[in-house]
PDB file of C-alpha atoms and ligand atoms in Angstrom:
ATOM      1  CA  UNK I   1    -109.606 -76.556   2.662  1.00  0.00           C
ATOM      2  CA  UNK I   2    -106.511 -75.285   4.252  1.00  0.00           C
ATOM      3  CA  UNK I   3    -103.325 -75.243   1.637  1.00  0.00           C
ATOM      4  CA  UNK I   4    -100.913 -77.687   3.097  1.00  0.00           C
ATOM      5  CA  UNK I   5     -97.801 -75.772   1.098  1.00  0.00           C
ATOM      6  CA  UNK I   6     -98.641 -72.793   2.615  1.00  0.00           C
ATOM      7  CA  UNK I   7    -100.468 -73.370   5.969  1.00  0.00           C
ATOM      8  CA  UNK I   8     -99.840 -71.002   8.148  1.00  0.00           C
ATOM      9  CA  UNK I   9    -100.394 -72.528  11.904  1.00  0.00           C
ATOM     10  CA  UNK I  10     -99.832 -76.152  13.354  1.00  0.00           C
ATOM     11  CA  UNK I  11    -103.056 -75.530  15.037  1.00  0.00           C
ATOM     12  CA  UNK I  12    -106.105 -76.048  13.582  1.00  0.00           C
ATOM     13  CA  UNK I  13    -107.080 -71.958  13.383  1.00  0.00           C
ATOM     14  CA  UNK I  14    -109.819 -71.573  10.968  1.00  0.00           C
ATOM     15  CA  UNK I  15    -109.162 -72.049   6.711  1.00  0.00           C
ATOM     16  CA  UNK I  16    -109.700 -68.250   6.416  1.00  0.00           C
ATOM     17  CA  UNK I  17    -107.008 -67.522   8.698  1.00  0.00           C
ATOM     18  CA  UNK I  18    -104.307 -70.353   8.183  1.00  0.00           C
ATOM     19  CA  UNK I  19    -104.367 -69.658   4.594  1.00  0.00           C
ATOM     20  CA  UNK I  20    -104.271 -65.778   4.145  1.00  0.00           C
ATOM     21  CA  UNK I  21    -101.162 -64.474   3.805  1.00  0.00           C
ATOM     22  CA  UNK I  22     -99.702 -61.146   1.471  1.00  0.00           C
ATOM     23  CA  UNK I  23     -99.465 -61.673  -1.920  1.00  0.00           C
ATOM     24  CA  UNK I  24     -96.889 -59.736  -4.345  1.00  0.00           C
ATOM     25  CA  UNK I  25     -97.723 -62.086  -6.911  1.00  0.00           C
ATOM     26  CA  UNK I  26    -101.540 -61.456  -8.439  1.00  0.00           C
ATOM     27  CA  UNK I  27    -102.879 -63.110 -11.653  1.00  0.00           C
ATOM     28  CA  UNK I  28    -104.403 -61.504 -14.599  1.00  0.00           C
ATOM     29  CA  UNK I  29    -108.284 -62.507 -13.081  1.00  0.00           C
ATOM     30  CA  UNK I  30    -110.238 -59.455 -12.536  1.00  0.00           C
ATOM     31  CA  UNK I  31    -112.224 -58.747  -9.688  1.00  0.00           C
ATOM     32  CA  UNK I  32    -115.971 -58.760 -10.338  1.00  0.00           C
ATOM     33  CA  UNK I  33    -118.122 -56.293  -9.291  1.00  0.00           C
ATOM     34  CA  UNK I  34    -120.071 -58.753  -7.121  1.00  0.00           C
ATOM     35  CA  UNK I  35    -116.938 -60.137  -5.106  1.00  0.00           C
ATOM     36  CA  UNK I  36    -115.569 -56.142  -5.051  1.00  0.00           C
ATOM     37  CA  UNK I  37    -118.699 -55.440  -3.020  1.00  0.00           C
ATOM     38  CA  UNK I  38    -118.907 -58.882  -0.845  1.00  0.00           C
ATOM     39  CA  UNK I  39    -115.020 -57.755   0.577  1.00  0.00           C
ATOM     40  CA  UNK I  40    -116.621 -54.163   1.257  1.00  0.00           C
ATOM     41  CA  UNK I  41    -119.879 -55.670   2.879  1.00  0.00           C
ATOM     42  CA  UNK I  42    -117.405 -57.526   5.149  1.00  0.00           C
ATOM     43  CA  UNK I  43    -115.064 -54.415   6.396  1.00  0.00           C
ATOM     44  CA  UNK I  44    -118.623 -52.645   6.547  1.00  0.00           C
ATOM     45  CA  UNK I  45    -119.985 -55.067   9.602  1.00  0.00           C
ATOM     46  CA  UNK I  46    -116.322 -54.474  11.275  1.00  0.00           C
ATOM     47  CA  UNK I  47    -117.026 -53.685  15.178  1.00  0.00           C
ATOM     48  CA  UNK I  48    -115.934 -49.864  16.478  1.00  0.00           C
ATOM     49  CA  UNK I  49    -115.756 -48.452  19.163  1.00  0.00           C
ATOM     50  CA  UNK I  50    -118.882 -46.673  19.777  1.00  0.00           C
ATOM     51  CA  UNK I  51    -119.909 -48.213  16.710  1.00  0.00           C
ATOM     52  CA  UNK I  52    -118.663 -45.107  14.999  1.00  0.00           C
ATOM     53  CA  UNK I  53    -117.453 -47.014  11.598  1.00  0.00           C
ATOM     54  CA  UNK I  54    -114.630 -44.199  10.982  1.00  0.00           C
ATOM     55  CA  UNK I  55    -113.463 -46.511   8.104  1.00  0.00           C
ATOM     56  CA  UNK I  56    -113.572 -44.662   4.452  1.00  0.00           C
ATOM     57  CA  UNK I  57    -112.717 -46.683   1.454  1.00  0.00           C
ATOM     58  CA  UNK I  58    -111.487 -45.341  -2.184  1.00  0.00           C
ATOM     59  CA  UNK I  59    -111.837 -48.058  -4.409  1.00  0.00           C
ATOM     60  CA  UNK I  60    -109.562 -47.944  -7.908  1.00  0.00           C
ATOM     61  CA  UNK I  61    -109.927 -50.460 -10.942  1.00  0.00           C
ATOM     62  CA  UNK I  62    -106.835 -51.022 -12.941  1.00  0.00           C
ATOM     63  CA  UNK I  63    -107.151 -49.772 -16.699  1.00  0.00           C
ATOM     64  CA  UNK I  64    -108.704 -46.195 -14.657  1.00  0.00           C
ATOM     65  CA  UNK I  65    -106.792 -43.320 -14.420  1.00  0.00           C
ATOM     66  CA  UNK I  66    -107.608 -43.053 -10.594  1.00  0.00           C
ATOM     67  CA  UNK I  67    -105.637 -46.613 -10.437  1.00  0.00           C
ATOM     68  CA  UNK I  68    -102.757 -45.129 -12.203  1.00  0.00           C
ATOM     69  CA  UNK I  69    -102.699 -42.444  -9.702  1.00  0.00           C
ATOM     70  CA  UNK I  70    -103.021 -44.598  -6.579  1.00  0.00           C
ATOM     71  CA  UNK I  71    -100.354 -46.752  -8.202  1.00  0.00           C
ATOM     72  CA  UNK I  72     -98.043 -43.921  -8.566  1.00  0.00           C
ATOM     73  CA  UNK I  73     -98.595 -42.653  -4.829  1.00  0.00           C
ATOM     74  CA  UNK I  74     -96.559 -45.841  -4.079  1.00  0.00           C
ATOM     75  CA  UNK I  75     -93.177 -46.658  -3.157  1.00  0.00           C
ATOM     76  CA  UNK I  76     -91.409 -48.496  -5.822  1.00  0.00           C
ATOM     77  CA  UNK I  77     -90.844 -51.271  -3.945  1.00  0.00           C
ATOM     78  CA  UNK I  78     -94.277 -51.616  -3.489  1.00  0.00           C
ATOM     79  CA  UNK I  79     -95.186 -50.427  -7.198  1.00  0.00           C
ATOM     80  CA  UNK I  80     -92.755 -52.806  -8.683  1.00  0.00           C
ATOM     81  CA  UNK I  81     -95.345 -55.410  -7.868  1.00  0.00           C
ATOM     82  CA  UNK I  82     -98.425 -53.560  -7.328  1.00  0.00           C
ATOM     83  CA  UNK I  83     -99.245 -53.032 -10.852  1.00  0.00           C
ATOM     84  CA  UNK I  84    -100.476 -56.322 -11.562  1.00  0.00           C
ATOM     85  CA  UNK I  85    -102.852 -56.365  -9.357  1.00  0.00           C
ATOM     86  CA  UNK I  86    -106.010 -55.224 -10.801  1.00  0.00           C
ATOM     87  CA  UNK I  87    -107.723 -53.326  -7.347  1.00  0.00           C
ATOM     88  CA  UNK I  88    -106.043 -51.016  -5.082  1.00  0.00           C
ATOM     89  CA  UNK I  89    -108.026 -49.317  -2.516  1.00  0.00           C
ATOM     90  CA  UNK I  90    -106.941 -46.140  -0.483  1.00  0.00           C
ATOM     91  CA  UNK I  91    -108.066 -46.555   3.309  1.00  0.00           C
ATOM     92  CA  UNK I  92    -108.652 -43.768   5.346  1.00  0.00           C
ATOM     93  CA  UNK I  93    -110.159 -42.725   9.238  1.00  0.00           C
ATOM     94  CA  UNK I  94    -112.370 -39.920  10.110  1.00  0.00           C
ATOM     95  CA  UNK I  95    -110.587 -37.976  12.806  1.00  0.00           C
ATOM     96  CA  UNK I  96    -113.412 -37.035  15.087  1.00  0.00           C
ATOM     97  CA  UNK I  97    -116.676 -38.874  16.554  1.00  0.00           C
ATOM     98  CA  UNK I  98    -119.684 -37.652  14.881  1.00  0.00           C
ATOM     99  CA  UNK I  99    -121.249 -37.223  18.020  1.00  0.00           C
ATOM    100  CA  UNK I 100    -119.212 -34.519  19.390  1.00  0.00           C
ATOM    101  CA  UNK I 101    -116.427 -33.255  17.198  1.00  0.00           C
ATOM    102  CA  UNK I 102    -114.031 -35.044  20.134  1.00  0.00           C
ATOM    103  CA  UNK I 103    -110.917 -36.704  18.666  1.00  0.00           C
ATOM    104  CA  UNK I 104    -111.762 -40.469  18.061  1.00  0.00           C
ATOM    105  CA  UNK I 105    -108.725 -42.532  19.876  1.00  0.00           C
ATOM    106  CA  UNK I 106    -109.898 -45.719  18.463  1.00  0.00           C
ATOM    107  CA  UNK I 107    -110.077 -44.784  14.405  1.00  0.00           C
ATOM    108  CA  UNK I 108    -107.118 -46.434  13.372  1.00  0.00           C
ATOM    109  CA  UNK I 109    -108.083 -49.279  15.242  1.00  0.00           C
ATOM    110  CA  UNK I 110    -111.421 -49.749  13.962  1.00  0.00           C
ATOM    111  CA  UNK I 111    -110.293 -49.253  10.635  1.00  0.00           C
ATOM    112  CA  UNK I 112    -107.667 -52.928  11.406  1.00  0.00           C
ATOM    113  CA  UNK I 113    -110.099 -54.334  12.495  1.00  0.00           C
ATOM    114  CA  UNK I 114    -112.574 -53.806   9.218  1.00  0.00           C
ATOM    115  CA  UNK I 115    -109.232 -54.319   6.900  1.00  0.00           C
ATOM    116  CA  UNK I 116    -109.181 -57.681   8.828  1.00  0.00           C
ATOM    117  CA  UNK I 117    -112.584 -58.254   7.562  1.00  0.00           C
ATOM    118  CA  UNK I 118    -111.838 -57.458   4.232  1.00  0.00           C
ATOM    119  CA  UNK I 119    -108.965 -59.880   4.155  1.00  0.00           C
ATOM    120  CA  UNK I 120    -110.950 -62.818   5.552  1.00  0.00           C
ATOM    121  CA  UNK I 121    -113.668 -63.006   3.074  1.00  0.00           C
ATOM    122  CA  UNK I 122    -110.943 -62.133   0.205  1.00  0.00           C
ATOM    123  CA  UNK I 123    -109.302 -65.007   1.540  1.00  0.00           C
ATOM    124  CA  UNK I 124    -112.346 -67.034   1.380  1.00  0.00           C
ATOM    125  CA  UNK I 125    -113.470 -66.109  -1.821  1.00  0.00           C
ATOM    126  CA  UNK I 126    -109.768 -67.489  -2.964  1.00  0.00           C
ATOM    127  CA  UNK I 127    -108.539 -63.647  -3.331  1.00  0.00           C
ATOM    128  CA  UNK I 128    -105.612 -62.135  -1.469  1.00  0.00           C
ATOM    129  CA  UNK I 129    -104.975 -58.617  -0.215  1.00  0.00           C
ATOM    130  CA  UNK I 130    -101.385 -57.012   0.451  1.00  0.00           C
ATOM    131  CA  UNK I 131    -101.832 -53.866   3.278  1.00  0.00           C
ATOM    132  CA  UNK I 132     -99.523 -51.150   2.586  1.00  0.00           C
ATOM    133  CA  UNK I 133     -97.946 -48.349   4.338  1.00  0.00           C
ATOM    134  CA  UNK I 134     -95.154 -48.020   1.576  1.00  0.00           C
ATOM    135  CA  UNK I 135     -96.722 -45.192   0.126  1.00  0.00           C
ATOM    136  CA  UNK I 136     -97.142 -41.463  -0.425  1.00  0.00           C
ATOM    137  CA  UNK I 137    -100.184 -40.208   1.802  1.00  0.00           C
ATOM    138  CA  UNK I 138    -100.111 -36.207   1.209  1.00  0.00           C
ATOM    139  CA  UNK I 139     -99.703 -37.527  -3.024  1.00  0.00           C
ATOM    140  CA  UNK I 140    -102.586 -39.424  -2.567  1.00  0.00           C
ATOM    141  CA  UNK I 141    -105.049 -37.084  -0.781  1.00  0.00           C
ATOM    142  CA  UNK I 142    -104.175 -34.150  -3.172  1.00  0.00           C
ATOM    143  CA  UNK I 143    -104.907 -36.623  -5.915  1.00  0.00           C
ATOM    144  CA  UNK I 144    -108.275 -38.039  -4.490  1.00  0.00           C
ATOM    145  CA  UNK I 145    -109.410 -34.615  -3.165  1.00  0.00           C
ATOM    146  CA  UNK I 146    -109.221 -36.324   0.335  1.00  0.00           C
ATOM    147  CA  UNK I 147    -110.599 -33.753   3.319  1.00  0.00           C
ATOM    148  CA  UNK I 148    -108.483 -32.489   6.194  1.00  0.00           C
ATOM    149  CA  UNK I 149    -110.788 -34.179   8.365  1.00  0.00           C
ATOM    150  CA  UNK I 150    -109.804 -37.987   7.619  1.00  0.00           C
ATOM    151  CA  UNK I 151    -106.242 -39.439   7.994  1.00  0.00           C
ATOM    152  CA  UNK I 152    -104.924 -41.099   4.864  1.00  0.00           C
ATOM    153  CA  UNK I 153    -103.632 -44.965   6.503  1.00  0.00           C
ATOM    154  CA  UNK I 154    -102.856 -47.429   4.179  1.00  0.00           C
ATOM    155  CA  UNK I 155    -103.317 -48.891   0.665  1.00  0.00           C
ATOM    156  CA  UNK I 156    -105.108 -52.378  -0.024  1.00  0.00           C
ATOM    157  CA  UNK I 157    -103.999 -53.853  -2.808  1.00  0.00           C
ATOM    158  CA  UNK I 158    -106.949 -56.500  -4.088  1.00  0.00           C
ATOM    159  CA  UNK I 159    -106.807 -59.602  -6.455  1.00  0.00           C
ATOM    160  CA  UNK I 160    -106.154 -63.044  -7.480  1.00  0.00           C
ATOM    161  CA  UNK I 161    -103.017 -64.522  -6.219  1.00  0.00           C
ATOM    162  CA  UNK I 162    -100.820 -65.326  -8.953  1.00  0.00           C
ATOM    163  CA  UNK I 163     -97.403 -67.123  -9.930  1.00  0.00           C
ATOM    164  CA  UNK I 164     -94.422 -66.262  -8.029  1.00  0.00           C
ATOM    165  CA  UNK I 165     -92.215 -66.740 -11.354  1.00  0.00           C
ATOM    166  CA  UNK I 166     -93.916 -63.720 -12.953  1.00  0.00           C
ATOM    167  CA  UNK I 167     -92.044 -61.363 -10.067  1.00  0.00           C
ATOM    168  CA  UNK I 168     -88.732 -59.463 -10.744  1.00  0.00           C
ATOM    169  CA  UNK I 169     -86.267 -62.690  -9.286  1.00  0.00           C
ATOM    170  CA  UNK I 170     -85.621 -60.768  -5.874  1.00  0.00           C
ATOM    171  CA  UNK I 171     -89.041 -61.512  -4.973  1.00  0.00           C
ATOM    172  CA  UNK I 172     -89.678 -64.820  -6.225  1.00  0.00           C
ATOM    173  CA  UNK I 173     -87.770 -66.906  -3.421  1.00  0.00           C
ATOM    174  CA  UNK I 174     -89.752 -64.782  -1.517  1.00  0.00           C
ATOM    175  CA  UNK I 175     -93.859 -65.230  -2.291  1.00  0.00           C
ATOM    176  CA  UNK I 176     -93.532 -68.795  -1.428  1.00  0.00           C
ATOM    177  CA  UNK I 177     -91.731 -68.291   2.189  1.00  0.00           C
ATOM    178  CA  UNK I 178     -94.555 -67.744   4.299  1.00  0.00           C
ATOM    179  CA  UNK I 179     -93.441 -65.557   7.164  1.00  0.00           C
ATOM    180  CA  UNK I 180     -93.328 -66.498  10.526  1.00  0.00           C
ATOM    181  CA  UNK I 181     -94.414 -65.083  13.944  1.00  0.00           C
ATOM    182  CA  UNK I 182     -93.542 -64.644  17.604  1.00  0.00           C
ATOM    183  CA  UNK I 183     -94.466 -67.651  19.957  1.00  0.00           C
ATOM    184  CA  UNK I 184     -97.570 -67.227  21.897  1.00  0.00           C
ATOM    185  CA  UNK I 185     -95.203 -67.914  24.802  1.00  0.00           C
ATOM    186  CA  UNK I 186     -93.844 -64.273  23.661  1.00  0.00           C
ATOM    187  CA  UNK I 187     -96.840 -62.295  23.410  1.00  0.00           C
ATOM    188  CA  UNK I 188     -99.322 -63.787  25.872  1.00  0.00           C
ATOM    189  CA  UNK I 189     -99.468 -63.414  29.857  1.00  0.00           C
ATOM    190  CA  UNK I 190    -101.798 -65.272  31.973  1.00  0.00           C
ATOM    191  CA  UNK I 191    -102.795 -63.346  34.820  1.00  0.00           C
ATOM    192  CA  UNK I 192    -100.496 -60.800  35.338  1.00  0.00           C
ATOM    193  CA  UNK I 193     -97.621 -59.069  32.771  1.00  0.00           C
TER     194      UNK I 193
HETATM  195  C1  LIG L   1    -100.216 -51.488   8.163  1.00  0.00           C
HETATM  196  C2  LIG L   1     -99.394 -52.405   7.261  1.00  0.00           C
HETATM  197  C3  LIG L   1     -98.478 -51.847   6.387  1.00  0.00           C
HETATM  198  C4  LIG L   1     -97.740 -52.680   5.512  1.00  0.00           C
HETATM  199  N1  LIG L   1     -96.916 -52.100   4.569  1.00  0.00           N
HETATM  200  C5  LIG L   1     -96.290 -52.894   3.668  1.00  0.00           C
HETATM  201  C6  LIG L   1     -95.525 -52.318   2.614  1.00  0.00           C
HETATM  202  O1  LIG L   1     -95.434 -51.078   2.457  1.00  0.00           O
HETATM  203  N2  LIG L   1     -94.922 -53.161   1.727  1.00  0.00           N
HETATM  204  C7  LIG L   1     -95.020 -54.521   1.840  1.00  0.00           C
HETATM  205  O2  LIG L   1     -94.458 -55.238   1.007  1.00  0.00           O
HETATM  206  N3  LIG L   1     -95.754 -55.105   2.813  1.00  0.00           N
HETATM  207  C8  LIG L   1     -96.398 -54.323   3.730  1.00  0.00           C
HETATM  208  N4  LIG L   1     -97.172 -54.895   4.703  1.00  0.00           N
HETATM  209  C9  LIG L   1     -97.311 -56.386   4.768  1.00  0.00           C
HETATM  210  C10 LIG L   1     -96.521 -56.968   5.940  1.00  0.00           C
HETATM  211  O3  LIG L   1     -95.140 -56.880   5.677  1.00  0.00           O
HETATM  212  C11 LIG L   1     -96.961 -58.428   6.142  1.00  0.00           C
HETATM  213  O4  LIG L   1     -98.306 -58.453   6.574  1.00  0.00           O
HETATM  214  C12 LIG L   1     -96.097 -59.162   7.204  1.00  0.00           C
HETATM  215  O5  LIG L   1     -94.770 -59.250   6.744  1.00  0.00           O
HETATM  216  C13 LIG L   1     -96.611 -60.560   7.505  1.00  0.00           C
HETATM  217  O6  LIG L   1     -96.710 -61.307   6.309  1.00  0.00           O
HETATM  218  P1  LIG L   1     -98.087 -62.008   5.896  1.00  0.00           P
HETATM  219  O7  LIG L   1     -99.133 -60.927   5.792  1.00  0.00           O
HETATM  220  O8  LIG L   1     -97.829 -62.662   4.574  1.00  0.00           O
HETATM  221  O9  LIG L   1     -98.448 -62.965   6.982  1.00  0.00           O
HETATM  222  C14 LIG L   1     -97.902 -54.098   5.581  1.00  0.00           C
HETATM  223  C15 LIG L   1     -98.829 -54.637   6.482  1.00  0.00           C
HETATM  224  C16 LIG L   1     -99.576 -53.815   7.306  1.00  0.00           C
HETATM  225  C17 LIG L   1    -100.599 -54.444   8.229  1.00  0.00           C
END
């Protein structure tokens, strides 16, 4: 069923998509181990390029002490509302193809595209995920013993949405203005740029 307050498209794009959006608010609800894995599975069957899968996942549980580190690697912008939210995941690329050591162009890309996964089948399990760059990479690999060999790329912060009125009152206003995008007309060439 696609949330009328909050759809996203006038066309008819699929629930999954005209319903995700990026949460600040998260409820209490935990994240069970089942649905935890059913969100990896997803970013798992990603395509690459190559098929390489240069995606590499650490997963943090709130009320762990490697969740209180994540949390602190963030900006406090980001942290401000990032603490509720009881799974944040650090998402990282290996560097090179396994194959030959060369440079892999296409990590970061691969790794969107699996974090695109991940966020559809949150979404249709009723979860939401917030990506995030806010944060402190070179904190974060010292803390997670993270190898030279894989860039550090973003945080995924997992969970339940929640209530907007639970949010320090600059954000509030905010959570239930869904953003809005660039027409098609804007972004799309037929033919020829
Ligand atoms: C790579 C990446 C980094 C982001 N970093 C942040 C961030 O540090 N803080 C934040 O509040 N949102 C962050 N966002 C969320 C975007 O601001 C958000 O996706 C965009 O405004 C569109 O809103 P929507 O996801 O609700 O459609 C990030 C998103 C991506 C994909």
């Amino acid at each position: 069923m696609i949330h009328e307050a909050t759809r996203r498209s006038e066309l008819e794009l699929s629930e999954v998509l005209n319903n995700r959006f990026s949460p600040r608010a998260f409820s209490a609800r935990e994240v069970s181990d089942q649905e935890l894995e059913l969100v990896l599975e997803a970013a798992r069957w990603a395509p690459s390029s190559m098929n390489e899968q240069p995606w590499r996942f650490v997963v943090t549980r709130r009320g762990g002490d490697a969740h209180a580190q994540l949390l602190e690697t963030l900006n406090p912008s980001n942290r401000i509302w990032g603490d509720k939210a009881p799974v944040l995941i650090l998402a990282m690329v290996q560097r090179t193809l396994s194959r030959n050591g060369q440079v892999n162009h296409h990590a970061r890309h691969d790794l969107g595209l699996a974090t695109a996964h991940f966020t559809a089948q949150a979404t249709a399990l009723g979860m939401g995920v917030h990506i995030l760059g806010g944060f402190n990479a070179e904190a974060a690999r010292t803390a997670f013993n993270v190898p030279e060999d894989l860039d550090i790329v973003s945080v995924l912060v997992l969970g339940f949405p929640g209530e907007a009125d639970q949010l320090p009152e600059n954000l509030r206003e905010r959570e239930s203005r869904r953003s809005v995008r660039l027409p098609l007309s804007e972004l799309v060439r037929y033919g020829t740029y």
